[in-house]
PDB file of C-alpha atoms in Angstrom:
ATOM      1  CA  MET A 393     103.288  91.689 125.818  1.00 54.00           C
ATOM      2  CA  THR A 394     106.431  93.467 124.656  1.00 66.00           C
ATOM      3  CA  ASN A 395     106.204  96.730 122.721  1.00 90.00           C
ATOM      4  CA  LEU A 396     106.769  94.910 119.437  1.00 94.00           C
ATOM      5  CA  ASP A 397     104.012  92.406 120.243  1.00 96.00           C
ATOM      6  CA  SER A 398     101.472  95.133 120.882  1.00 96.00           C
ATOM      7  CA  ALA A 399     102.663  97.380 118.019  1.00 96.00           C
ATOM      8  CA  PHE A 400     102.389  94.586 115.443  1.00 96.00           C
ATOM      9  CA  ALA A 401      99.043  93.435 116.910  1.00 97.00           C
ATOM     10  CA  SER A 402      97.695  97.005 116.683  1.00 97.00           C
ATOM     11  CA  LEU A 403      98.756  97.273 113.052  1.00 96.00           C
ATOM     12  CA  ALA A 404      96.925  94.038 112.146  1.00 96.00           C
ATOM     13  CA  ASP A 405      93.593  95.881 111.896  1.00 96.00           C
ATOM     14  CA  PRO A 406      92.592  97.926 108.799  1.00 94.00           C
ATOM     15  CA  THR A 407      90.686 100.590 110.795  1.00 94.00           C
ATOM     16  CA  ARG A 408      93.670 101.088 113.099  1.00 96.00           C
ATOM     17  CA  ARG A 409      96.032 101.321 110.097  1.00 96.00           C
ATOM     18  CA  ALA A 410      93.661 103.910 108.576  1.00 95.00           C
ATOM     19  CA  ILE A 411      93.768 105.905 111.838  1.00 95.00           C
ATOM     20  CA  ILE A 412      97.591 105.837 111.715  1.00 95.00           C
ATOM     21  CA  SER A 413      97.469 106.926 108.050  1.00 94.00           C
ATOM     22  CA  ARG A 414      95.331 109.952 108.866  1.00 94.00           C
ATOM     23  CA  LEU A 415      97.405 110.910 111.917  1.00 95.00           C
ATOM     24  CA  CYS A 416     100.594 110.813 109.846  1.00 93.00           C
ATOM     25  CA  GLU A 417      99.130 113.837 108.004  1.00 91.00           C
ATOM     26  CA  GLY A 418      98.835 115.670 111.334  1.00 92.00           C
ATOM     27  CA  PRO A 419      97.162 115.506 114.778  1.00 94.00           C
ATOM     28  CA  LYS A 420      93.376 115.185 114.745  1.00 95.00           C
ATOM     29  CA  SER A 421      90.533 115.298 117.264  1.00 94.00           C
ATOM     30  CA  VAL A 422      88.601 112.079 117.825  1.00 93.00           C
ATOM     31  CA  SER A 423      85.581 113.557 116.019  1.00 90.00           C
ATOM     32  CA  GLU A 424      87.724 114.586 113.012  1.00 91.00           C
ATOM     33  CA  LEU A 425      89.180 111.065 113.030  1.00 92.00           C
ATOM     34  CA  SER A 426      85.754 109.435 113.100  1.00 89.00           C
ATOM     35  CA  ASP A 427      84.521 111.393 110.015  1.00 86.00           C
ATOM     36  CA  PRO A 428      85.559 109.024 107.184  1.00 83.00           C
ATOM     37  CA  PHE A 429      84.789 105.887 109.170  1.00 83.00           C
ATOM     38  CA  ASP A 430      81.387 104.282 109.076  1.00 85.00           C
ATOM     39  CA  ILE A 431      81.663 103.010 112.641  1.00 87.00           C
ATOM     40  CA  ALA A 432      80.105 104.069 115.930  1.00 88.00           C
ATOM     41  CA  LEU A 433      82.162 106.408 118.118  1.00 89.00           C
ATOM     42  CA  PRO A 434      82.573 103.817 120.939  1.00 91.00           C
ATOM     43  CA  SER A 435      84.128 101.371 118.429  1.00 92.00           C
ATOM     44  CA  LEU A 436      86.456 104.068 117.128  1.00 93.00           C
ATOM     45  CA  LEU A 437      87.438 104.989 120.687  1.00 94.00           C
ATOM     46  CA  LYS A 438      88.252 101.326 121.368  1.00 95.00           C
ATOM     47  CA  HIS A 439      90.661 101.334 118.397  1.00 96.00           C
ATOM     48  CA  VAL A 440      92.173 104.618 119.612  1.00 96.00           C
ATOM     49  CA  ARG A 441      92.720 103.049 123.042  1.00 96.00           C
ATOM     50  CA  VAL A 442      94.427  99.958 121.544  1.00 97.00           C
ATOM     51  CA  LEU A 443      96.725 102.227 119.519  1.00 97.00           C
ATOM     52  CA  GLU A 444      97.510 104.306 122.609  1.00 96.00           C
ATOM     53  CA  GLU A 445      98.302 101.231 124.701  1.00 96.00           C
ATOM     54  CA  SER A 446     100.730 100.002 122.045  1.00 95.00           C
ATOM     55  CA  GLY A 447     102.472 103.393 122.033  1.00 95.00           C
ATOM     56  CA  LEU A 448     101.725 104.025 118.331  1.00 96.00           C
ATOM     57  CA  ILE A 449      99.667 107.122 119.118  1.00 96.00           C
ATOM     58  CA  SER A 450      99.074 109.404 122.073  1.00 96.00           C
ATOM     59  CA  SER A 451      96.183 111.695 122.937  1.00 95.00           C
ATOM     60  CA  VAL A 452      95.544 114.760 125.073  1.00 95.00           C
ATOM     61  CA  LYS A 453      92.131 115.909 126.266  1.00 94.00           C
ATOM     62  CA  VAL A 454      91.639 119.665 126.551  1.00 94.00           C
ATOM     63  CA  GLY A 455      88.136 120.600 127.677  1.00 95.00           C
ATOM     64  CA  ARG A 456      85.840 118.257 125.795  1.00 93.00           C
ATOM     65  CA  ILE A 457      88.170 117.666 122.871  1.00 94.00           C
ATOM     66  CA  ARG A 458      90.564 114.717 122.742  1.00 93.00           C
ATOM     67  CA  THR A 459      93.343 115.257 120.188  1.00 96.00           C
ATOM     68  CA  CYS A 460      95.366 112.298 118.893  1.00 96.00           C
ATOM     69  CA  LYS A 461      98.820 112.269 117.346  1.00 95.00           C
ATOM     70  CA  VAL A 462     101.038 109.561 115.954  1.00 95.00           C
ATOM     71  CA  GLU A 463     104.153 108.513 117.907  1.00 94.00           C
ATOM     72  CA  THR A 464     106.599 107.739 115.158  1.00 90.00           C
ATOM     73  CA  HIS A 465     109.286 106.156 117.370  1.00 91.00           C
ATOM     74  CA  ALA A 466     106.969 103.128 117.763  1.00 90.00           C
ATOM     75  CA  LEU A 467     106.468 102.954 113.969  1.00 92.00           C
ATOM     76  CA  GLN A 468     110.249 103.305 113.592  1.00 93.00           C
ATOM     77  CA  ALA A 469     110.850 100.422 116.039  1.00 93.00           C
ATOM     78  CA  THR A 470     108.599  98.036 114.114  1.00 94.00           C
ATOM     79  CA  LYS A 471     110.174  99.140 110.833  1.00 94.00           C
ATOM     80  CA  ALA A 472     113.660  98.662 112.321  1.00 94.00           C
ATOM     81  CA  TRP A 473     112.829  95.071 113.306  1.00 94.00           C
ATOM     82  CA  LEU A 474     111.687  94.295 109.747  1.00 94.00           C
ATOM     83  CA  GLN A 475     114.634  96.113 108.152  1.00 94.00           C
ATOM     84  CA  GLN A 476     117.130  94.241 110.325  1.00 93.00           C
ATOM     85  CA  HIS A 477     115.726  90.894 109.214  1.00 93.00           C
ATOM     86  CA  ILE A 478     115.501  91.837 105.549  1.00 93.00           C
ATOM     87  CA  THR A 479     119.165  92.915 105.773  1.00 93.00           C
ATOM     88  CA  THR A 480     120.213  89.610 107.383  1.00 92.00           C
ATOM     89  CA  TRP A 481     118.499  87.745 104.559  1.00 90.00           C
ATOM     90  CA  GLU A 482     120.021  89.956 101.843  1.00 90.00           C
ATOM     91  CA  GLU A 483     123.510  89.542 103.334  1.00 91.00           C
ATOM     92  CA  ARG A 484     123.017  85.781 103.209  1.00 89.00           C
ATOM     93  CA  LEU A 485     122.085  86.011  99.515  1.00 87.00           C
ATOM     94  CA  ASP A 486     125.192  88.140  98.868  1.00 88.00           C
ATOM     95  CA  ARG A 487     127.401  85.572 100.617  1.00 89.00           C
ATOM     96  CA  MET A 488     125.824  82.748  98.600  1.00 88.00           C
ATOM     97  CA  GLU A 489     126.369  84.672  95.365  1.00 89.00           C
ATOM     98  CA  ALA A 490     130.021  85.323  96.237  1.00 90.00           C
ATOM     99  CA  HIS A 491     130.477  81.646  97.112  1.00 88.00           C
ATOM    100  CA  ILE A 492     129.010  80.547  93.750  1.00 91.00           C
ATOM    101  CA  GLU A 493     131.300  83.016  91.923  1.00 90.00           C
ATOM    102  CA  THR A 494     134.330  81.574  93.735  1.00 90.00           C
ATOM    103  CA  MET A 495     133.274  78.017  92.873  1.00 90.00           C
ATOM    104  CA  LYS A 496     132.803  79.012  89.213  1.00 89.00           C
ATOM    105  CA  ARG A 497     136.290  80.522  89.076  1.00 89.00           C
ATOM    106  CA  GLU A 498     137.843  77.443  90.686  1.00 88.00           C
ATOM    107  CA  THR A 499     136.317  74.968  88.196  1.00 82.00           C
TER     108      THR A 499
ATOM    109  CA  MET B1206      91.854  89.378 106.260  1.00 53.00           C
ATOM    110  CA  THR B1207      94.115  91.234 103.840  1.00 66.00           C
ATOM    111  CA  ASN B1208      97.760  90.257 103.504  1.00 90.00           C
ATOM    112  CA  LEU B1209      98.820  93.164 105.703  1.00 93.00           C
ATOM    113  CA  ASP B1210      96.300  92.156 108.384  1.00 96.00           C
ATOM    114  CA  SER B1211      97.634  88.621 108.557  1.00 96.00           C
ATOM    115  CA  ALA B1212     101.302  89.601 108.194  1.00 96.00           C
ATOM    116  CA  PHE B1213     101.133  92.109 111.073  1.00 96.00           C
ATOM    117  CA  ALA B1214      99.078  89.655 113.175  1.00 97.00           C
ATOM    118  CA  SER B1215     101.680  86.934 112.581  1.00 97.00           C
ATOM    119  CA  LEU B1216     104.493  89.243 113.651  1.00 96.00           C
ATOM    120  CA  ALA B1217     102.719  90.080 116.922  1.00 96.00           C
ATOM    121  CA  ASP B1218     103.992  86.873 118.551  1.00 96.00           C
ATOM    122  CA  PRO B1219     107.559  86.522 119.943  1.00 94.00           C
ATOM    123  CA  THR B1220     107.903  82.833 118.966  1.00 94.00           C
ATOM    124  CA  ARG B1221     106.825  83.592 115.413  1.00 96.00           C
ATOM    125  CA  ARG B1222     109.246  86.544 115.229  1.00 96.00           C
ATOM    126  CA  ALA B1223     112.013  84.214 116.490  1.00 95.00           C
ATOM    127  CA  ILE B1224     111.131  81.694 113.743  1.00 95.00           C
ATOM    128  CA  ILE B1225     111.400  84.501 111.152  1.00 95.00           C
ATOM    129  CA  SER B1226     114.756  85.547 112.678  1.00 94.00           C
ATOM    130  CA  ARG B1227     116.170  82.050 112.336  1.00 94.00           C
ATOM    131  CA  LEU B1228     114.818  81.581 108.800  1.00 95.00           C
ATOM    132  CA  CYS B1229     116.430  84.860 107.691  1.00 93.00           C
ATOM    133  CA  GLU B1230     119.763  83.088 108.282  1.00 91.00           C
ATOM    134  CA  GLY B1231     118.681  80.348 105.875  1.00 92.00           C
ATOM    135  CA  PRO B1232     116.039  77.637 105.282  1.00 94.00           C
ATOM    136  CA  LYS B1233     115.597  75.137 108.123  1.00 95.00           C
ATOM    137  CA  SER B1234     113.720  71.902 108.715  1.00 94.00           C
ATOM    138  CA  VAL B1235     110.930  71.970 111.300  1.00 93.00           C
ATOM    139  CA  SER B1236     113.060  69.882 113.697  1.00 90.00           C
ATOM    140  CA  GLU B1237     116.037  72.271 113.309  1.00 91.00           C
ATOM    141  CA  LEU B1238     113.630  75.154 113.915  1.00 92.00           C
ATOM    142  CA  SER B1239     112.228  73.553 117.059  1.00 89.00           C
ATOM    143  CA  ASP B1240     115.699  73.086 118.644  1.00 86.00           C
ATOM    144  CA  PRO B1241     116.100  76.393 120.537  1.00 83.00           C
ATOM    145  CA  PHE B1242     112.426  76.595 121.489  1.00 83.00           C
ATOM    146  CA  ASP B1243     111.156  75.102 124.687  1.00 85.00           C
ATOM    147  CA  ILE B1244     107.762  74.290 123.194  1.00 87.00           C
ATOM    148  CA  ALA B1245     106.069  71.092 122.052  1.00 88.00           C
ATOM    149  CA  LEU B1246     106.316  70.277 118.346  1.00 89.00           C
ATOM    150  CA  PRO B1247     102.518  70.639 117.766  1.00 91.00           C
ATOM    151  CA  SER B1248     102.660  74.203 119.146  1.00 92.00           C
ATOM    152  CA  LEU B1249     105.638  75.034 116.944  1.00 93.00           C
ATOM    153  CA  LEU B1250     103.830  73.579 113.922  1.00 94.00           C
ATOM    154  CA  LYS B1251     100.831  75.780 114.727  1.00 95.00           C
ATOM    155  CA  HIS B1252     103.072  78.865 114.594  1.00 96.00           C
ATOM    156  CA  VAL B1253     104.632  77.614 111.341  1.00 96.00           C
ATOM    157  CA  ARG B1254     101.136  77.237 109.866  1.00 96.00           C
ATOM    158  CA  VAL B1255     100.117  80.783 110.906  1.00 97.00           C
ATOM    159  CA  LEU B1256     103.306  82.150 109.303  1.00 97.00           C
ATOM    160  CA  GLU B1257     102.640  80.152 106.121  1.00 96.00           C
ATOM    161  CA  GLU B1258      99.043  81.380 105.902  1.00 95.00           C
ATOM    162  CA  SER B1259     100.208  84.981 106.177  1.00 95.00           C
ATOM    163  CA  GLY B1260     102.714  84.424 103.364  1.00 95.00           C
ATOM    164  CA  LEU B1261     105.715  85.286 105.560  1.00 96.00           C
ATOM    165  CA  ILE B1262     107.227  81.823 105.158  1.00 96.00           C
ATOM    166  CA  SER B1263     106.707  78.814 102.913  1.00 96.00           C
ATOM    167  CA  SER B1264     107.544  75.152 103.424  1.00 95.00           C
ATOM    168  CA  VAL B1265     108.151  72.074 101.290  1.00 95.00           C
ATOM    169  CA  LYS B1266     107.898  68.500 102.496  1.00 94.00           C
ATOM    170  CA  VAL B1267     110.310  66.021 100.947  1.00 94.00           C
ATOM    171  CA  GLY B1268     109.970  62.526 102.357  1.00 95.00           C
ATOM    172  CA  ARG B1269     109.499  63.019 106.093  1.00 93.00           C
ATOM    173  CA  ILE B1270     111.294  66.341 106.297  1.00 94.00           C
ATOM    174  CA  ARG B1271     109.470  69.666 106.063  1.00 93.00           C
ATOM    175  CA  THR B1272     111.806  72.544 105.206  1.00 96.00           C
ATOM    176  CA  CYS B1273     110.758  76.151 105.862  1.00 96.00           C
ATOM    177  CA  LYS B1274     112.049  79.312 104.275  1.00 95.00           C
ATOM    178  CA  VAL B1275     111.267  82.989 104.722  1.00 95.00           C
ATOM    179  CA  GLU B1276     109.335  84.818 101.978  1.00 94.00           C
ATOM    180  CA  THR B1277     110.882  88.239 102.077  1.00 90.00           C
ATOM    181  CA  HIS B1278     108.371  89.947  99.758  1.00 91.00           C
ATOM    182  CA  ALA B1279     105.812  89.725 102.598  1.00 91.00           C
ATOM    183  CA  LEU B1280     108.343  91.234 105.044  1.00 92.00           C
ATOM    184  CA  GLN B1281     109.092  93.910 102.420  1.00 93.00           C
ATOM    185  CA  ALA B1282     105.361  94.717 102.043  1.00 93.00           C
ATOM    186  CA  THR B1283     104.890  95.286 105.777  1.00 94.00           C
ATOM    187  CA  LYS B1284     108.080  97.355 105.898  1.00 94.00           C
ATOM    188  CA  ALA B1285     106.907  99.377 102.863  1.00 94.00           C
ATOM    189  CA  TRP B1286     103.638 100.232 104.619  1.00 94.00           C
ATOM    190  CA  LEU B1287     105.529 101.495 107.679  1.00 94.00           C
ATOM    191  CA  GLN B1288     108.117 103.362 105.593  1.00 94.00           C
ATOM    192  CA  GLN B1289     105.425 105.105 103.557  1.00 93.00           C
ATOM    193  CA  HIS B1290     103.740 106.404 106.715  1.00 93.00           C
ATOM    194  CA  ILE B1291     106.981 107.453 108.377  1.00 93.00           C
ATOM    195  CA  THR B1292     107.827 109.377 105.169  1.00 92.00           C
ATOM    196  CA  THR B1293     104.412 111.124 105.124  1.00 92.00           C
ATOM    197  CA  TRP B1294     104.986 112.207 108.710  1.00 90.00           C
ATOM    198  CA  GLU B1295     108.555 113.378 108.046  1.00 90.00           C
ATOM    199  CA  GLU B1296     107.435 115.368 104.983  1.00 91.00           C
ATOM    200  CA  ARG B1297     104.827 117.064 107.151  1.00 89.00           C
ATOM    201  CA  LEU B1298     107.532 118.014 109.676  1.00 87.00           C
ATOM    202  CA  ASP B1299     109.693 119.389 106.828  1.00 88.00           C
ATOM    203  CA  ARG B1300     106.795 121.510 105.541  1.00 89.00           C
ATOM    204  CA  MET B1301     106.117 122.821 109.056  1.00 88.00           C
ATOM    205  CA  GLU B1302     109.789 123.693 109.494  1.00 89.00           C
ATOM    206  CA  ALA B1303     109.870 125.517 106.142  1.00 90.00           C
ATOM    207  CA  HIS B1304     106.687 127.388 107.077  1.00 88.00           C
ATOM    208  CA  ILE B1305     108.190 128.491 110.414  1.00 91.00           C
ATOM    209  CA  GLU B1306     111.365 129.656 108.619  1.00 89.00           C
ATOM    210  CA  THR B1307     109.258 131.712 106.188  1.00 90.00           C
ATOM    211  CA  MET B1308     107.306 133.253 109.057  1.00 90.00           C
ATOM    212  CA  LYS B1309     110.555 134.120 110.873  1.00 89.00           C
ATOM    213  CA  ARG B1310     111.945 135.825 107.772  1.00 89.00           C
ATOM    214  CA  GLU B1311     108.724 137.791 107.266  1.00 87.00           C
ATOM    215  CA  THR B1312     108.639 139.185 110.810  1.00 81.00           C
TER     216      THR B1312
END
């Protein structure tokens, strides 16, 4: 799996997107993260692990507390892929529009 | 599955991302699409179907030819989700920076 494969796959789950949302407000411990979620801690930890493996978040354990933070370069990379393709498509539309204008003027 | 779930899941595959890439240059028939890919037509059609179900592309069959095109609003929606979260994170950094500046001035 490339980084994009695993980043997009990680983002395909609503709980994992909600974890990203909360971490974008600031780093949080796993127990703080689990608060609003009605899921068992092992399930939450599994999502955290998937997000870590895809590089979208990282975590550090100090004593008994594991603190997670978002890694925005991975979010940026997925956004960049989308932006690049949207731009390609928009440029094509612009070229088509210009072509139609030229045809109009010539007839 | 929400739209975001299925859009992100669709984008997690390199062949499907390559199909999106090619369709951003313009609509293509399934046989044109299959040209650069070293995969059997049924496999390609499976990817096309996944992309259609997620709303990232659409296709129309006229006679024996099925033509696919990209649906950029679905690409835009996934990009918007990412952009919104990157912005939240950047605003947090800005607030932290301002706070540190204030603290520096006060000491």
